[in-house]
Amino acid sequence: MHYLIKKLLPSVAVALTVTGLSLPAPARAQTYPIDCAILLCLSGGWPTSVPCARARAEFIRRITPWPVEPPLQIWRCPMGASYESDRQSNNAGRIFEALYRPDSRQPLQSLRVDDVIPTDRALRLVQDRADIDISGSEFNFVRSIRIFDVRYARQHESGRNSDCNRSATVVLGTYGIQGDFSWQRSSITALPEAHVGLERWGQNCPGIYHRSVFVDWRDYEGNYGFEQVNY
């Protein structure tokens, strides 16, 4: 976990503090790259904080039809960022402490940009390296994200012989080694156990019409989480 945090801390500073932005200001909250916040908050199991609540809300909003978007758009988070200064120390770690320590004496929402990024320190993006190599196991939590888009599932009886007609279109969105996102065909039988609404699919022939988007993931420690949006 220490290795992961060391890589992500510059991004967290970008995500959670921008040009003097005070986090509680709702009108300006979207001026920072929220995908950096999603990345860190997801890895830690969505710890309780205002930035993580906003990050999770955006994560879920993106899978709320229509259209269904990748909930984490890691290419929008400048993880190639680095701090350059003659000074050897920095206090960006206070960002992580505020996120993961609910009893922090100085809550994250009260921090100002000058508290975490000294004014004499410039944040510079390394050209052509907006992303870092995330192929290591410490980033498995990114690749654990799955989005099942049940565009429709219908089951009903028809005809004199009471034949059971079933039809469904399910697509699965997944992340590749470097966080690239893609869709592929899937099926009702591939849906996770946590999905609800199709438990009677294939059992006799009760009438069913169902549409939903289901996302699940595992955080850095392997803890399971999910959300479902019906429509």
mmCIF file of C-alpha atoms in Angstrom:
data_model
loop_
_atom_site.group_PDB
_atom_site.id
_atom_site.type_symbol
_atom_site.label_atom_id
_atom_site.label_comp_id
_atom_site.label_asym_id
_atom_site.label_seq_id
_atom_site.Cartn_x
_atom_site.Cartn_y
_atom_site.Cartn_z
ATOM 1 C CA MET A 1 0.000 0.000 0.000
ATOM 2 C CA HIS A 2 2.902 2.361 0.792
ATOM 3 C CA TYR A 3 4.202 1.983 -2.778
ATOM 4 C CA LEU A 4 0.789 2.840 -4.191
ATOM 5 C CA ILE A 5 0.371 5.912 -2.012
ATOM 6 C CA LYS A 6 3.859 7.152 -2.900
ATOM 7 C CA LYS A 7 2.904 7.048 -6.583
ATOM 8 C CA LEU A 8 -0.499 8.620 -6.123
ATOM 9 C CA LEU A 9 0.226 11.454 -3.697
ATOM 10 C CA PRO A 10 1.169 14.014 -6.382
ATOM 11 C CA SER A 11 -2.078 13.217 -8.172
ATOM 12 C CA VAL A 12 -4.058 13.545 -4.982
ATOM 13 C CA ALA A 13 -2.648 17.023 -4.501
ATOM 14 C CA VAL A 14 -3.776 17.884 -8.017
ATOM 15 C CA ALA A 15 -7.183 16.329 -7.508
ATOM 16 C CA LEU A 16 -8.057 17.813 -4.170
ATOM 17 C CA THR A 17 -6.420 21.249 -4.221
ATOM 18 C CA VAL A 18 -6.343 23.599 -7.171
ATOM 19 C CA THR A 19 -5.285 27.232 -7.332
ATOM 20 C CA GLY A 20 -6.401 28.191 -3.883
ATOM 21 C CA LEU A 21 -9.598 26.160 -4.125
ATOM 22 C CA SER A 22 -11.314 25.539 -0.806
ATOM 23 C CA LEU A 23 -12.999 22.166 -1.157
ATOM 24 C CA PRO A 24 -16.395 23.099 0.329
ATOM 25 C CA ALA A 25 -17.051 25.614 -2.474
ATOM 26 C CA PRO A 26 -19.697 23.774 -4.573
ATOM 27 C CA ALA A 27 -19.521 26.114 -7.538
ATOM 28 C CA ARG A 28 -15.856 25.329 -8.106
ATOM 29 C CA ALA A 29 -15.693 21.720 -6.961
ATOM 30 C CA GLN A 30 -15.508 20.341 -10.496
ATOM 31 C CA THR A 31 -12.449 22.388 -11.495
ATOM 32 C CA TYR A 32 -10.086 19.660 -10.287
ATOM 33 C CA PRO A 33 -9.546 16.306 -12.065
ATOM 34 C CA ILE A 34 -12.031 14.260 -10.089
ATOM 35 C CA ASP A 35 -10.716 10.993 -11.540
ATOM 36 C CA CYS A 36 -7.640 11.362 -9.324
ATOM 37 C CA ALA A 37 -9.943 11.489 -6.327
ATOM 38 C CA ILE A 38 -11.935 8.506 -7.632
ATOM 39 C CA LEU A 39 -8.701 6.550 -8.050
ATOM 40 C CA LEU A 40 -7.471 7.157 -4.527
ATOM 41 C CA CYS A 41 -10.837 6.890 -2.781
ATOM 42 C CA LEU A 42 -11.685 3.652 -4.603
ATOM 43 C CA SER A 43 -8.333 2.127 -3.639
ATOM 44 C CA GLY A 44 -9.050 2.849 0.019
ATOM 45 C CA GLY A 45 -12.622 1.554 0.035
ATOM 46 C CA TRP A 46 -14.275 4.982 -0.212
ATOM 47 C CA PRO A 47 -13.225 6.412 3.179
ATOM 48 C CA THR A 48 -15.530 8.944 4.804
ATOM 49 C CA SER A 49 -14.725 12.457 3.595
ATOM 50 C CA VAL A 50 -16.335 15.188 1.530
ATOM 51 C CA PRO A 51 -14.004 14.682 -1.491
ATOM 52 C CA CYS A 52 -14.572 10.916 -1.461
ATOM 53 C CA ALA A 53 -18.336 11.400 -1.246
ATOM 54 C CA ARG A 54 -18.156 13.619 -4.317
ATOM 55 C CA ALA A 55 -15.875 11.164 -6.091
ATOM 56 C CA ARG A 56 -18.216 8.246 -5.415
ATOM 57 C CA ALA A 57 -21.219 10.271 -6.581
ATOM 58 C CA GLU A 58 -19.473 10.970 -9.883
ATOM 59 C CA PHE A 59 -18.406 7.309 -10.138
ATOM 60 C CA ILE A 60 -22.067 6.248 -9.902
ATOM 61 C CA ARG A 61 -23.371 9.093 -12.062
ATOM 62 C CA ARG A 62 -21.281 7.851 -14.963
ATOM 63 C CA ILE A 63 -23.010 4.471 -15.020
ATOM 64 C CA THR A 64 -26.480 6.015 -14.761
ATOM 65 C CA PRO A 65 -28.049 5.709 -18.211
ATOM 66 C CA TRP A 66 -27.773 7.204 -20.707
ATOM 67 C CA PRO A 67 -25.035 7.033 -21.889
ATOM 68 C CA VAL A 68 -23.127 4.574 -19.718
ATOM 69 C CA GLU A 69 -19.563 5.850 -19.251
ATOM 70 C CA PRO A 70 -16.472 4.260 -17.725
ATOM 71 C CA PRO A 71 -16.870 5.073 -14.008
ATOM 72 C CA LEU A 72 -13.122 5.622 -13.614
ATOM 73 C CA GLN A 73 -11.485 7.520 -16.480
ATOM 74 C CA ILE A 74 -7.917 7.096 -15.375
ATOM 75 C CA TRP A 75 -6.583 8.824 -18.492
ATOM 76 C CA ARG A 76 -7.996 12.059 -17.064
ATOM 77 C CA CYS A 77 -5.845 11.833 -13.952
ATOM 78 C CA PRO A 78 -2.329 13.283 -14.474
ATOM 79 C CA MET A 79 -0.394 10.642 -12.582
ATOM 80 C CA GLY A 80 2.797 11.702 -14.312
ATOM 81 C CA ALA A 81 2.771 14.826 -12.150
ATOM 82 C CA SER A 82 5.780 15.505 -10.006
ATOM 83 C CA TYR A 83 6.932 18.171 -7.590
ATOM 84 C CA GLU A 84 10.143 20.000 -8.414
ATOM 85 C CA SER A 85 11.794 22.240 -5.855
ATOM 86 C CA ASP A 86 15.108 22.871 -4.194
ATOM 87 C CA ARG A 87 13.472 21.816 -0.972
ATOM 88 C CA GLN A 88 13.767 18.109 -0.251
ATOM 89 C CA SER A 89 10.691 17.635 1.873
ATOM 90 C CA ASN A 90 7.012 18.039 1.140
ATOM 91 C CA ASN A 91 3.843 17.637 3.166
ATOM 92 C CA ALA A 92 1.579 16.183 0.493
ATOM 93 C CA GLY A 93 1.134 13.200 2.804
ATOM 94 C CA ARG A 94 -1.252 15.302 4.843
ATOM 95 C CA ILE A 95 -3.772 14.828 2.023
ATOM 96 C CA PHE A 96 -3.709 11.070 2.527
ATOM 97 C CA GLU A 97 -3.873 11.404 6.309
ATOM 98 C CA ALA A 98 -6.928 13.627 6.071
ATOM 99 C CA LEU A 99 -8.653 11.217 3.733
ATOM 100 C CA TYR A 100 -8.020 8.102 5.766
ATOM 101 C CA ARG A 101 -8.095 9.433 9.307
ATOM 102 C CA PRO A 102 -11.654 10.535 10.173
ATOM 103 C CA ASP A 103 -10.530 11.950 13.516
ATOM 104 C CA SER A 104 -7.989 14.281 11.918
ATOM 105 C CA ARG A 105 -7.791 17.537 13.824
ATOM 106 C CA GLN A 106 -7.804 19.439 10.552
ATOM 107 C CA PRO A 107 -10.476 17.902 8.300
ATOM 108 C CA LEU A 108 -9.684 17.687 4.602
ATOM 109 C CA GLN A 109 -12.539 20.031 3.714
ATOM 110 C CA SER A 110 -10.847 22.795 5.739
ATOM 111 C CA LEU A 111 -7.452 22.510 4.071
ATOM 112 C CA ARG A 112 -6.353 25.260 1.722
ATOM 113 C CA VAL A 113 -3.985 24.886 -1.190
ATOM 114 C CA ASP A 114 -1.211 26.660 0.750
ATOM 115 C CA ASP A 115 -1.531 24.042 3.491
ATOM 116 C CA VAL A 116 -0.553 21.176 1.224
ATOM 117 C CA ILE A 117 1.424 22.731 -1.624
ATOM 118 C CA PRO A 118 3.912 25.389 -0.571
ATOM 119 C CA THR A 119 3.782 28.546 -2.662
ATOM 120 C CA ASP A 120 7.402 28.122 -3.735
ATOM 121 C CA ARG A 121 6.745 24.701 -5.223
ATOM 122 C CA ALA A 122 5.524 24.340 -8.786
ATOM 123 C CA LEU A 123 3.450 21.414 -9.968
ATOM 124 C CA ARG A 124 4.661 20.322 -13.390
ATOM 125 C CA LEU A 125 3.247 17.701 -15.665
ATOM 126 C CA VAL A 126 5.793 15.528 -17.433
ATOM 127 C CA GLN A 127 5.083 15.699 -21.138
ATOM 128 C CA ASP A 128 3.830 12.511 -22.782
ATOM 129 C CA ARG A 129 3.532 10.849 -19.377
ATOM 130 C CA ALA A 130 0.105 11.855 -18.182
ATOM 131 C CA ASP A 131 -0.203 8.244 -17.031
ATOM 132 C CA ILE A 132 2.210 5.984 -15.212
ATOM 133 C CA ASP A 133 2.756 2.270 -15.623
ATOM 134 C CA ILE A 134 -0.052 0.615 -13.670
ATOM 135 C CA SER A 135 0.640 -2.965 -14.736
ATOM 136 C CA GLY A 136 1.786 -3.923 -11.234
ATOM 137 C CA SER A 137 -0.365 -5.815 -8.771
ATOM 138 C CA GLU A 138 -0.772 -2.717 -6.597
ATOM 139 C CA PHE A 139 -3.168 -1.425 -9.261
ATOM 140 C CA ASN A 140 -5.278 -4.581 -9.480
ATOM 141 C CA PHE A 141 -8.115 -2.609 -7.903
ATOM 142 C CA VAL A 142 -8.437 -0.667 -11.179
ATOM 143 C CA ARG A 143 -8.675 -3.846 -13.236
ATOM 144 C CA SER A 144 -11.175 -5.319 -10.782
ATOM 145 C CA ILE A 145 -13.872 -2.856 -11.871
ATOM 146 C CA ARG A 146 -16.634 -4.472 -13.960
ATOM 147 C CA ILE A 147 -19.681 -2.780 -15.471
ATOM 148 C CA PHE A 148 -22.588 -4.989 -16.529
ATOM 149 C CA ASP A 149 -25.017 -3.084 -18.726
ATOM 150 C CA VAL A 150 -28.243 -5.106 -18.928
ATOM 151 C CA ARG A 151 -29.745 -3.174 -21.816
ATOM 152 C CA TYR A 152 -32.805 -5.361 -21.666
ATOM 153 C CA ALA A 153 -33.829 -8.790 -20.406
ATOM 154 C CA ARG A 154 -37.294 -10.100 -21.254
ATOM 155 C CA GLN A 155 -38.975 -13.380 -20.375
ATOM 156 C CA HIS A 156 -42.614 -14.205 -21.162
ATOM 157 C CA GLU A 157 -44.919 -16.956 -22.320
ATOM 158 C CA SER A 158 -46.302 -16.951 -25.835
ATOM 159 C CA GLY A 159 -48.160 -19.243 -28.219
ATOM 160 C CA ARG A 160 -50.715 -21.953 -27.619
ATOM 161 C CA ASN A 161 -48.117 -24.260 -26.121
ATOM 162 C CA SER A 162 -47.120 -21.623 -23.594
ATOM 163 C CA ASP A 163 -43.590 -21.528 -24.906
ATOM 164 C CA CYS A 164 -41.219 -19.421 -22.861
ATOM 165 C CA ASN A 165 -39.525 -16.721 -24.860
ATOM 166 C CA ARG A 166 -36.359 -15.218 -23.463
ATOM 167 C CA SER A 167 -34.197 -12.511 -24.948
ATOM 168 C CA ALA A 168 -31.518 -10.310 -23.464
ATOM 169 C CA THR A 169 -28.687 -7.989 -24.362
ATOM 170 C CA VAL A 170 -25.920 -7.692 -21.781
ATOM 171 C CA VAL A 171 -22.544 -6.031 -22.309
ATOM 172 C CA LEU A 172 -19.589 -6.055 -19.956
ATOM 173 C CA GLY A 173 -17.130 -3.200 -19.545
ATOM 174 C CA THR A 174 -13.666 -3.971 -18.195
ATOM 175 C CA TYR A 175 -10.274 -2.324 -17.762
ATOM 176 C CA GLY A 176 -7.067 -3.513 -19.387
ATOM 177 C CA ILE A 177 -3.532 -3.700 -18.016
ATOM 178 C CA GLN A 178 -2.921 0.046 -18.349
ATOM 179 C CA GLY A 179 -6.426 1.143 -17.448
ATOM 180 C CA ASP A 180 -7.809 1.130 -20.979
ATOM 181 C CA PHE A 181 -11.555 0.508 -21.071
ATOM 182 C CA SER A 182 -13.503 -1.714 -23.459
ATOM 183 C CA TRP A 183 -16.927 -3.324 -23.915
ATOM 184 C CA GLN A 184 -17.701 -6.922 -24.873
ATOM 185 C CA ARG A 185 -20.786 -9.105 -25.099
ATOM 186 C CA SER A 186 -21.855 -10.908 -21.950
ATOM 187 C CA SER A 187 -24.885 -12.799 -20.662
ATOM 188 C CA ILE A 188 -27.417 -13.026 -17.837
ATOM 189 C CA THR A 189 -25.577 -16.012 -16.380
ATOM 190 C CA ALA A 190 -22.407 -13.937 -16.004
ATOM 191 C CA LEU A 191 -24.062 -11.411 -13.683
ATOM 192 C CA PRO A 192 -22.628 -11.358 -10.145
ATOM 193 C CA GLU A 193 -24.647 -12.820 -7.278
ATOM 194 C CA ALA A 194 -25.126 -9.344 -5.850
ATOM 195 C CA HIS A 195 -27.179 -8.282 -8.872
ATOM 196 C CA VAL A 196 -30.921 -8.220 -8.175
ATOM 197 C CA GLY A 197 -33.936 -8.383 -10.462
ATOM 198 C CA LEU A 198 -33.270 -11.502 -12.515
ATOM 199 C CA GLU A 199 -33.298 -14.199 -9.845
ATOM 200 C CA ARG A 200 -36.257 -15.956 -11.514
ATOM 201 C CA TRP A 201 -34.703 -15.904 -14.957
ATOM 202 C CA GLY A 202 -34.968 -19.403 -16.425
ATOM 203 C CA GLN A 203 -37.202 -20.677 -13.609
ATOM 204 C CA ASN A 204 -40.510 -21.757 -15.168
ATOM 205 C CA CYS A 205 -41.568 -18.637 -17.052
ATOM 206 C CA PRO A 206 -42.587 -15.706 -14.875
ATOM 207 C CA GLY A 207 -42.952 -12.466 -16.786
ATOM 208 C CA ILE A 208 -39.797 -10.379 -16.523
ATOM 209 C CA TYR A 209 -38.704 -7.124 -18.093
ATOM 210 C CA HIS A 210 -35.522 -5.724 -16.626
ATOM 211 C CA ARG A 211 -32.937 -3.064 -17.416
ATOM 212 C CA SER A 212 -30.059 -2.106 -15.160
ATOM 213 C CA VAL A 213 -26.401 -1.155 -14.903
ATOM 214 C CA PHE A 214 -24.352 -2.960 -12.271
ATOM 215 C CA VAL A 215 -20.801 -2.053 -11.270
ATOM 216 C CA ASP A 216 -18.603 -3.935 -8.839
ATOM 217 C CA TRP A 217 -15.000 -3.685 -7.710
ATOM 218 C CA ARG A 218 -12.464 -4.681 -5.078
ATOM 219 C CA ASP A 219 -10.406 -2.093 -3.255
ATOM 220 C CA TYR A 220 -6.674 -2.297 -2.636
ATOM 221 C CA GLU A 221 -7.210 -4.683 0.288
ATOM 222 C CA GLY A 222 -9.529 -6.920 -1.732
ATOM 223 C CA ASN A 223 -12.781 -5.818 -0.106
ATOM 224 C CA TYR A 224 -15.801 -6.207 -2.385
ATOM 225 C CA GLY A 225 -18.173 -3.382 -3.278
ATOM 226 C CA PHE A 226 -20.949 -2.820 -5.804
ATOM 227 C CA GLU A 227 -23.735 -0.501 -6.939
ATOM 228 C CA GLN A 228 -26.773 -1.133 -9.151
ATOM 229 C CA VAL A 229 -28.867 1.390 -11.064
ATOM 230 C CA ASN A 230 -32.216 0.188 -12.467
ATOM 231 C CA TYR A 231 -33.959 1.970 -15.287
#
